[in-house]
Short mmCIF file of C-alpha atoms in Angstrom, two decimals:
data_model
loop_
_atom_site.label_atom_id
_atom_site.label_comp_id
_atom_site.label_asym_id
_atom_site.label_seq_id
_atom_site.Cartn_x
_atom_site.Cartn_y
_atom_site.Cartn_z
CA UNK A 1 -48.00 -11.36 -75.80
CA UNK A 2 -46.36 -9.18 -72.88
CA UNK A 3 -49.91 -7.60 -72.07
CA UNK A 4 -51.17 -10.79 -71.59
CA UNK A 5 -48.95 -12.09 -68.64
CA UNK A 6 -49.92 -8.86 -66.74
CA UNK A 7 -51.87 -10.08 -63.83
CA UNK A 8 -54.48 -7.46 -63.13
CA UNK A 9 -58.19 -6.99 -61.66
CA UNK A 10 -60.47 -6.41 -64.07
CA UNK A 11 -61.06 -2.83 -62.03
CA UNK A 12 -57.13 -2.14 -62.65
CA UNK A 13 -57.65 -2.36 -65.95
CA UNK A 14 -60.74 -0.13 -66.73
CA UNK A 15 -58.96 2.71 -64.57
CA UNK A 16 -55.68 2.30 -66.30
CA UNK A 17 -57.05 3.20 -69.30
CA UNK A 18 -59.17 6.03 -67.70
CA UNK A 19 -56.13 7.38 -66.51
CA UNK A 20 -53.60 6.51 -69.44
CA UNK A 21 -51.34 4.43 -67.11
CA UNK A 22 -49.31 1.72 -68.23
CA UNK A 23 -49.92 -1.44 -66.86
CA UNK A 24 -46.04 -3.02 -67.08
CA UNK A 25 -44.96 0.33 -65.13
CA UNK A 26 -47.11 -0.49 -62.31
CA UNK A 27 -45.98 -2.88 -59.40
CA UNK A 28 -48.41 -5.00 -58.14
CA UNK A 29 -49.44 -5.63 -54.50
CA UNK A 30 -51.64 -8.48 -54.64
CA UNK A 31 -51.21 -12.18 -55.08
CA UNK A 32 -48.10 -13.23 -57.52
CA UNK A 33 -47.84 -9.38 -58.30
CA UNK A 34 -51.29 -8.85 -59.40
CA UNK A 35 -52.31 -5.54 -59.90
CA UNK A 36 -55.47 -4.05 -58.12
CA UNK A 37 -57.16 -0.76 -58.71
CA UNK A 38 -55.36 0.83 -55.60
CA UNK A 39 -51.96 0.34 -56.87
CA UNK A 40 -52.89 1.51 -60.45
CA UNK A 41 -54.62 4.93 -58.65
CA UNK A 42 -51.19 5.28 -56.72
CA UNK A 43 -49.05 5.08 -59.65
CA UNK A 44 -50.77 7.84 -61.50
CA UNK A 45 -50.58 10.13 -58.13
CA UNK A 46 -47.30 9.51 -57.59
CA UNK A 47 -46.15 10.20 -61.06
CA UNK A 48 -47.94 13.41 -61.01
CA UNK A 49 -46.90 15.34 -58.10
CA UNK A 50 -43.97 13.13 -56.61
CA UNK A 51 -41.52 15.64 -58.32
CA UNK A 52 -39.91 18.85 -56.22
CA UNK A 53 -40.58 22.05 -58.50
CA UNK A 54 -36.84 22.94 -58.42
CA UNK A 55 -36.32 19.38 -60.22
CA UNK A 56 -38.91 19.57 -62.65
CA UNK A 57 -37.08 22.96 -63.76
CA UNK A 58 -33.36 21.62 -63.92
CA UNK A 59 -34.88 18.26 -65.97
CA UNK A 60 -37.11 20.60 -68.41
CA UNK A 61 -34.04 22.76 -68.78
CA UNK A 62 -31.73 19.92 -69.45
CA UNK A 63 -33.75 17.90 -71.38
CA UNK A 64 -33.37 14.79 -68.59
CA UNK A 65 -36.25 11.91 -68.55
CA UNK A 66 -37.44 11.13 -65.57
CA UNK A 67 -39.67 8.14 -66.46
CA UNK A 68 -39.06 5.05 -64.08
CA UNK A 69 -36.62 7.44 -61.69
CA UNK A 70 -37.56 7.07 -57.69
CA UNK A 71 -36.66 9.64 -55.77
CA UNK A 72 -34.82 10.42 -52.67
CA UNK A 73 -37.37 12.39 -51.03
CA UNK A 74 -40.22 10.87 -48.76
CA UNK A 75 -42.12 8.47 -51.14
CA UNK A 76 -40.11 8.37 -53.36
CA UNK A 77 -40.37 12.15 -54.60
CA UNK A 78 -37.59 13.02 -57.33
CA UNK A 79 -35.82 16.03 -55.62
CA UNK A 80 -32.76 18.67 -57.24
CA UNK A 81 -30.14 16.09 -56.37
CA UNK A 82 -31.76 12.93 -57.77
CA UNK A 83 -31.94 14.65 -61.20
CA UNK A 84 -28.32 16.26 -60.69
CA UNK A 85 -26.88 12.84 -60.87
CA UNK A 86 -28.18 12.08 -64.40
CA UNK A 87 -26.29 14.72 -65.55
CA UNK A 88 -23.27 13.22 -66.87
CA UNK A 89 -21.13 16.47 -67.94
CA UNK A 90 -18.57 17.06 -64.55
CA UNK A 91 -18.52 21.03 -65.22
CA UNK A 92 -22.31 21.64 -66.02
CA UNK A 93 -23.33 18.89 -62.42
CA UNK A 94 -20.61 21.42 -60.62
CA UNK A 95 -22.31 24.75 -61.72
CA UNK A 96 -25.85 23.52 -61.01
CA UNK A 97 -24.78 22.24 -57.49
CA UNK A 98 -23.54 25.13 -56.99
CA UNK A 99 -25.66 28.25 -57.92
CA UNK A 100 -28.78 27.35 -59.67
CA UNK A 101 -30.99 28.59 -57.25
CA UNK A 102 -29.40 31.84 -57.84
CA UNK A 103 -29.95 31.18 -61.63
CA UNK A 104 -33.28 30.36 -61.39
CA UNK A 105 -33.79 34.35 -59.81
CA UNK A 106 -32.78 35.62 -62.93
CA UNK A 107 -34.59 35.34 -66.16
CA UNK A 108 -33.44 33.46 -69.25
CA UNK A 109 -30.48 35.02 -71.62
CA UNK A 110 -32.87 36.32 -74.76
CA UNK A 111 -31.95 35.17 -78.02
CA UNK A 112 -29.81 37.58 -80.11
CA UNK A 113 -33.37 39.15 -82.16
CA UNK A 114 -34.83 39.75 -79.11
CA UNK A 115 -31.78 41.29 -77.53
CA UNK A 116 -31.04 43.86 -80.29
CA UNK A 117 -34.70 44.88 -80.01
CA UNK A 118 -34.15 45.36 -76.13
CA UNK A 119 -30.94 46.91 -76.50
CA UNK A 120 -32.84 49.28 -79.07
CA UNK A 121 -35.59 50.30 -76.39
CA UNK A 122 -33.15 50.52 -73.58
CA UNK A 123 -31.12 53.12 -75.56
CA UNK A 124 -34.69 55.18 -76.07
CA UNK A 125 -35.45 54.65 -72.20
CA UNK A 126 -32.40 54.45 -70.29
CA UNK A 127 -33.38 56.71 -67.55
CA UNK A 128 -36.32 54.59 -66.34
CA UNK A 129 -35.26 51.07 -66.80
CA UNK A 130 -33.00 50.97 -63.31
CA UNK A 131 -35.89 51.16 -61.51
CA UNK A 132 -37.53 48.48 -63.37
CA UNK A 133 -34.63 45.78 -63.27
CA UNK A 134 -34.06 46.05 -59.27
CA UNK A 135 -34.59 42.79 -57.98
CA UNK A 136 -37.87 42.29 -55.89
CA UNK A 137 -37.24 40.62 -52.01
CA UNK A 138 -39.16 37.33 -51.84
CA UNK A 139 -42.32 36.84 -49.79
CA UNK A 140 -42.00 35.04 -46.45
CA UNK A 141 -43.10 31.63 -46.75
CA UNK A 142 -44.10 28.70 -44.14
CA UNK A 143 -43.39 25.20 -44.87
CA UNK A 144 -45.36 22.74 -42.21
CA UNK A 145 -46.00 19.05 -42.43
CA UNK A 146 -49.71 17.70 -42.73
CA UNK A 147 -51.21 16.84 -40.24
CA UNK A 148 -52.43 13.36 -39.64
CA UNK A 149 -55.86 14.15 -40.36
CA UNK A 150 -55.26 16.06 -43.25
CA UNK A 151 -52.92 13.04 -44.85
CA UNK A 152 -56.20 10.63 -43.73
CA UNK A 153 -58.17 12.94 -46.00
CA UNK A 154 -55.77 13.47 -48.86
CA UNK A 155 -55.63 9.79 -48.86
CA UNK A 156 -59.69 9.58 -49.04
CA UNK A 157 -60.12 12.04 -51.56
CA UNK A 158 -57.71 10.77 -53.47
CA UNK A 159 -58.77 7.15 -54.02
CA UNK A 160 -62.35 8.64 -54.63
CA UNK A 161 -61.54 10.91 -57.42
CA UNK A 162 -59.40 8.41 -59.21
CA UNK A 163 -61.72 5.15 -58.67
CA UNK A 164 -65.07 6.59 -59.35
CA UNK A 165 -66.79 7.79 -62.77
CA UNK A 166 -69.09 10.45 -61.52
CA UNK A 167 -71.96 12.97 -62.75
CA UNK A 168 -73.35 15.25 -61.16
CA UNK A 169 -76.91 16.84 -60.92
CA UNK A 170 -77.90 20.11 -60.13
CA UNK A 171 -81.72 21.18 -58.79
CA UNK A 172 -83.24 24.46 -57.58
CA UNK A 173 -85.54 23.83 -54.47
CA UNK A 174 -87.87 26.72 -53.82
CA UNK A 175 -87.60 26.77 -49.68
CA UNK A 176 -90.56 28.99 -49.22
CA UNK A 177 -92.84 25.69 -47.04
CA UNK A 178 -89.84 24.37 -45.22
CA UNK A 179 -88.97 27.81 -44.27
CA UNK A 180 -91.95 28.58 -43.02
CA UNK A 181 -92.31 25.27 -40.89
CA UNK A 182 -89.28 25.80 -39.56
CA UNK A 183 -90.48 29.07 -38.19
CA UNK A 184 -93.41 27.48 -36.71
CA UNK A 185 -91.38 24.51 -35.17
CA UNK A 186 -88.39 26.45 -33.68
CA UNK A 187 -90.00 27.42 -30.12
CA UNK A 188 -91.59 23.71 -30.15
CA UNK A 189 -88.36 21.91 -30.66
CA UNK A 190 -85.99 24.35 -28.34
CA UNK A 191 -88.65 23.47 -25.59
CA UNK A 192 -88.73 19.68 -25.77
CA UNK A 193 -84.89 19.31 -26.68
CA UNK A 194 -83.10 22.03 -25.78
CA UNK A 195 -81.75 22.71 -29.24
CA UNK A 196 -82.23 25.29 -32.02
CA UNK A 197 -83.47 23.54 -35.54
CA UNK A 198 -81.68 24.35 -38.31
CA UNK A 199 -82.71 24.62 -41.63
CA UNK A 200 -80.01 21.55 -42.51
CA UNK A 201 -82.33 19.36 -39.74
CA UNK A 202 -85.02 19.83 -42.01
CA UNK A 203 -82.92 19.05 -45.11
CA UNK A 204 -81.48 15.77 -43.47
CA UNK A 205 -84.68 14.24 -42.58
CA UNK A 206 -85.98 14.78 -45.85
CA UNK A 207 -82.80 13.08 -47.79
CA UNK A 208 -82.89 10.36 -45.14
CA UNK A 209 -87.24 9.74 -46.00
CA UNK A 210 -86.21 10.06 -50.00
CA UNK A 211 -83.29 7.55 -49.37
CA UNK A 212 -86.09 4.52 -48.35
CA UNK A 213 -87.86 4.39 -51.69
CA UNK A 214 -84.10 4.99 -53.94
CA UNK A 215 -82.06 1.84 -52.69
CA UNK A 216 -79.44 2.33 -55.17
CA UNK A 217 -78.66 6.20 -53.51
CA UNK A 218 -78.77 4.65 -50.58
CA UNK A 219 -76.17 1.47 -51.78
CA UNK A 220 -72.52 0.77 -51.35
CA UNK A 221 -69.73 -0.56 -53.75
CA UNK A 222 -67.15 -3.32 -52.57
CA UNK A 223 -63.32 -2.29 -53.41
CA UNK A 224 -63.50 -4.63 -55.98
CA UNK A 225 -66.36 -3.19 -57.90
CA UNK A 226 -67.87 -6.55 -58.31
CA UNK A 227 -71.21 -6.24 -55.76
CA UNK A 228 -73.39 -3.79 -54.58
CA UNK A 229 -74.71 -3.43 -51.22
CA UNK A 230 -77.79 -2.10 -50.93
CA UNK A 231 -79.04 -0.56 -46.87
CA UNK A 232 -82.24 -1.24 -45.25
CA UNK A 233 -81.47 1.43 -43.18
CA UNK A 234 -79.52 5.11 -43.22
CA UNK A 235 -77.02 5.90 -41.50
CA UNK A 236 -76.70 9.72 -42.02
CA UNK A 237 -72.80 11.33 -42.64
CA UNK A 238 -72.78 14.91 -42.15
CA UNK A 239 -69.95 16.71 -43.56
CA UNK A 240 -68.79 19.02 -40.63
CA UNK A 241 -65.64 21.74 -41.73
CA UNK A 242 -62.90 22.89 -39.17
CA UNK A 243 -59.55 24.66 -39.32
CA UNK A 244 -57.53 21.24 -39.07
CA UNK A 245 -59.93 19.22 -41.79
CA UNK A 246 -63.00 17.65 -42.79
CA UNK A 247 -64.26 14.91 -40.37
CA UNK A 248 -68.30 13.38 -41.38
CA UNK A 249 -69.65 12.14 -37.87
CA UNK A 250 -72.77 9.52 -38.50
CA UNK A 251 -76.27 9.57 -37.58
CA UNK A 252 -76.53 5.91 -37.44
CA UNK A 253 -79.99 4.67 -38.17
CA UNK A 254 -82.04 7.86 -38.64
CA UNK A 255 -84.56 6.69 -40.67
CA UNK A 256 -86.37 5.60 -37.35
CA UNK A 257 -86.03 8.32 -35.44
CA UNK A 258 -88.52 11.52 -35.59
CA UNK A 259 -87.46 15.25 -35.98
CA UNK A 260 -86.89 15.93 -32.36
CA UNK A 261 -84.59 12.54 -31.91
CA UNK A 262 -82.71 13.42 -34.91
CA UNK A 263 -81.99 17.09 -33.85
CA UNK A 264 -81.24 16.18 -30.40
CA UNK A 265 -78.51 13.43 -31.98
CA UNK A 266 -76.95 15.74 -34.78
CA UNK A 267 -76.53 18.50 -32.27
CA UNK A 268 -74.65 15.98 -30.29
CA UNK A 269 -72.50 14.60 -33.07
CA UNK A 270 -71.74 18.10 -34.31
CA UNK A 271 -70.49 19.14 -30.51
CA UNK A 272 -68.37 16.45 -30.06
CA UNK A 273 -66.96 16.92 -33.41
CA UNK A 274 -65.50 20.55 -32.79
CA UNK A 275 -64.57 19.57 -29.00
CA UNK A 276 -62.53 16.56 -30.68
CA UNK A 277 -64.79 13.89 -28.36
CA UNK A 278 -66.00 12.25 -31.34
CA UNK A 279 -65.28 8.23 -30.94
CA UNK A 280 -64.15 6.36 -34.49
CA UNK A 281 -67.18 4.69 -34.61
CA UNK A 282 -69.30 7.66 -34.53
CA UNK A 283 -67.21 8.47 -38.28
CA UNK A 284 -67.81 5.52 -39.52
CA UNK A 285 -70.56 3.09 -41.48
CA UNK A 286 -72.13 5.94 -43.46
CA UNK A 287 -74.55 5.12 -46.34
CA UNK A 288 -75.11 8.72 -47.38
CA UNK A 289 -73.18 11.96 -46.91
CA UNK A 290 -74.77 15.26 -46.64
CA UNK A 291 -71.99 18.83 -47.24
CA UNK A 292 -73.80 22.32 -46.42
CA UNK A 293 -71.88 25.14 -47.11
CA UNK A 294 -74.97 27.13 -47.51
CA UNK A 295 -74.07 29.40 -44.39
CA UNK A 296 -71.16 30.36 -46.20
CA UNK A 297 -72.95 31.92 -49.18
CA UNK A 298 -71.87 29.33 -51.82
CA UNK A 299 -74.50 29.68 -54.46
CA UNK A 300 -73.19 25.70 -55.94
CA UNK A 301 -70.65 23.48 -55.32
CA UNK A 302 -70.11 19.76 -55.98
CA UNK A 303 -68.52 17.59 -53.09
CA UNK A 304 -66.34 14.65 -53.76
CA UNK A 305 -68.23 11.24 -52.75
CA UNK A 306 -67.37 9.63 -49.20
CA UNK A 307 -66.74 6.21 -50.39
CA UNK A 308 -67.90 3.54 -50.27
CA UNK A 309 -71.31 5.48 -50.58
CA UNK A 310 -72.79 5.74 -54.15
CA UNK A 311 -73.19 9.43 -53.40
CA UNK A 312 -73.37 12.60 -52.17
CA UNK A 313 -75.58 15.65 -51.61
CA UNK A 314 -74.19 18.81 -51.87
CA UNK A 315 -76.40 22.14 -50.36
CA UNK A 316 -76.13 25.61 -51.28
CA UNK A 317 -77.24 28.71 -50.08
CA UNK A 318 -80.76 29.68 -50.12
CA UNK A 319 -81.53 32.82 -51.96
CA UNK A 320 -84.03 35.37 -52.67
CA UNK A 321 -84.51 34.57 -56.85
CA UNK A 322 -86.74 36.10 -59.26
CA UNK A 323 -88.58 33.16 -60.63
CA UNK A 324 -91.59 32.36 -62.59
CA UNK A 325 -94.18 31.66 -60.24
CA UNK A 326 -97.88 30.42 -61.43
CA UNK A 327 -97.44 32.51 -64.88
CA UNK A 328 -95.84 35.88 -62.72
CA UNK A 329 -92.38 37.08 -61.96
CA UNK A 330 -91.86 36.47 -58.11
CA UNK A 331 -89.30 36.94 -55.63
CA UNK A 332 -89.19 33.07 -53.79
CA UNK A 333 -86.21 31.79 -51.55
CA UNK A 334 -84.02 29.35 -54.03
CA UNK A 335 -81.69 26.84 -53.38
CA UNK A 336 -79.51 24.91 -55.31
CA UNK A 337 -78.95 21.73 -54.61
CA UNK A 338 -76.38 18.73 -56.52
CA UNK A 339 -76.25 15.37 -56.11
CA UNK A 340 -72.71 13.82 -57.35
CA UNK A 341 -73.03 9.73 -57.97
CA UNK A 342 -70.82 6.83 -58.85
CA UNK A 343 -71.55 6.28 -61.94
CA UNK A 344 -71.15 2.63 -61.37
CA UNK A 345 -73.73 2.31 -59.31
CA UNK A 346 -76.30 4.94 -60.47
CA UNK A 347 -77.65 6.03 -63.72
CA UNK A 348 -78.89 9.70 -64.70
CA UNK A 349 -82.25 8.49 -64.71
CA UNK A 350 -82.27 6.92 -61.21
CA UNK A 351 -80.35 10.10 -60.09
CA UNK A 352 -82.85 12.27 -61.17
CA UNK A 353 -86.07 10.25 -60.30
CA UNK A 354 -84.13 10.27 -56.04
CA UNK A 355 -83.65 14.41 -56.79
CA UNK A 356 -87.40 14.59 -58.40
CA UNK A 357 -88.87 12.92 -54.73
CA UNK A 358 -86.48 14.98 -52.70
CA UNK A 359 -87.33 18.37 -54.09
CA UNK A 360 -90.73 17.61 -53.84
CA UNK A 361 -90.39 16.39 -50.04
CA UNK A 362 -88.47 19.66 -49.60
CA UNK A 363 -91.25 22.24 -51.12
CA UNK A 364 -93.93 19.93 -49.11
CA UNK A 365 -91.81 19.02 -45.99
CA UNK A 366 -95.35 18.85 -43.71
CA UNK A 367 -94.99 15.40 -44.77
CA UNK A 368 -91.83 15.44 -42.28
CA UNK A 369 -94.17 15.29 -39.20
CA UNK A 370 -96.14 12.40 -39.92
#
């Protein structure tokens, strides 16, 4: 009967039991208490990691439950005094106040089999065993506070892990043809634009001609999970890596612009993004997300989606590959390529069919140029 006076969303409920959480445990923030998805996703984070290591030890070691304790610490994270106060022994709460750090340098007192049998070996090895027991100094360590971006995309990554069922697919592109064009096109495009293509130009136009004949790739899901939006148009995210974070500036209707517009806008986008010029909307109203680490080296990876899109492409490096080529071993460039989806919004079979059009677009990219 108490289950049934819970007031959750449907969405709440399915991740709940994803997760294992506990409905009655989790405070609602929506009307009359209700629960939404968000709350039950912040729950289980919290009551993973909102727990100082140095408490987790003294509760383990003490046998202390935790469950339903808020900290002290920012968030609510249990820290070494919240835990201390459970403790309801005066002399044992004095001693761990007072040295348990210096406690927790030392190892464990063995129990009385494994002591003779040390005792035993130390009597054969005396000699050497000085050395051995000398305390080692501790590393230097630097604590620093996230930055704001980095808390934005904790945050992000965070709600997309927990809210989205996702597969991924992985597919090996032989890169010999778009190599090759992008050879011939290099002195054509620096001449009209200004700009060097890259092999990711060539990749991007590609996803964003596949992404007109797969709507649901190319779709969005409301926080709710109760309708899909599906985009007559693509606006391109590009996954672009720096020292402070991640930020994904936004081709924004790409699918009508040719190679030379797109390079000349990317180029822009990706300037502005290191130079810190990039304006909020420019980060904004994606439909697709694109993350090449394939300058790196990464032979595969798999990229966490940039909700709300239904998914994301994730591009490896391109490689020379012994491969079966019409009947014969043959050295060809290969590169791996996976696509992660929602799983709510996309099926293996539509995934594959979007990968099937895109790989073939890739090892035929003259289409590109018409």
């Amino acid at each position: 009967m108490e289950e049934t006076k819970l007031r959750a969303t449907p969405a709440a409920r399915a991740l709940a039991r994803r997760l294992g959480v506990d409905l009655s445990n989790v405070i609602g923030t929506g009307y009359k208490g209700r629960i939404h998805r968000d709350d039950v996703a912040g729950f289980n984070f919290e009551d993973k990691i909102h727990i100082s290591p140095l408490a987790k030890r003294i509760a383990e070691d003490n046998q202390i439950s935790l469950k339903g304790i808020r900290g002290s610490g920012r968030n609510g994270k249990i820290m070494k005094d919240d835990v201390i106060k459970l403790i309801s022994d005066p002399e044992l709460k004095a001693r761990l106040t007072s040295d348990y750090f210096a406690e927790l340098s030392t190892p464990k007192a063995p129990s009385q089999a494994t002591a003779k049998t040390q005792n035993t070996t130390q009597q054969s090895a005396e000699p050497s065993t000085s050395v051995a027991t000398q305390s080692q100094p501790a590393g230097e360590t630097e604590t620093v506070a996230l930055s704001q971006m980095r808390k934005i995309i904790s945050k992000r990554m965070t709600e997309s892990f927990y809210s989205a069922p996702t597969f991924t697919q992985t597919w090996e592109v032989d890169m010999t043809e778009m190599l090759a064009l992008r050879a011939k096109l290099l002195d054509p495009i620096r001449e009209k634009t200004g700009k060097k293509l890259t092999v990711t130009d060539l990749i991007s136009m590609s996803v964003v001609r596949t992404l007109l004949k797969h709507k649901f790739i190319n779709a969005s899901l409301n926080k709710e999970a109760t309708e899909i939006t599906f985009h007559n148009y693509v606006n391109l995210g590009i996954a672009v890596g720096m020292d402070e974070g991640l930020l994904v500036p936004v081709v924004k209707n790409a699918e009508k612009m040719s190679l030379s517009e797109f390079v000349v806008a990317i180029k822009d986008l990706t300037e502005r993004t290191f130079s810190k010029k990039l304006l909020p909307d420019e980060q904004s109203g994606s439909t697709f997300t694109i993350s090449n680490l394939g300058m790196y080296g990464v032979d595969n990876f798999t990229a966490i989606i940039n909700m709300p899109n239904a998914a994301i492409l994730s591009v490896a490096a391109t490689k020379d590959t012994l491969v079966a080529y019409n009947g014969e071993p043959k050295i060809r460039p290969i590169m791996k390529m996976s696509l992660t989806c929602d799983h709510r919004i996309i099926d293996g079979l539509t995934g594959a069919k979007f990968m099937a059009d895109l790989k073939a677009s890739m090892e035929n990219p003259l289409s590109l140029l018409i």
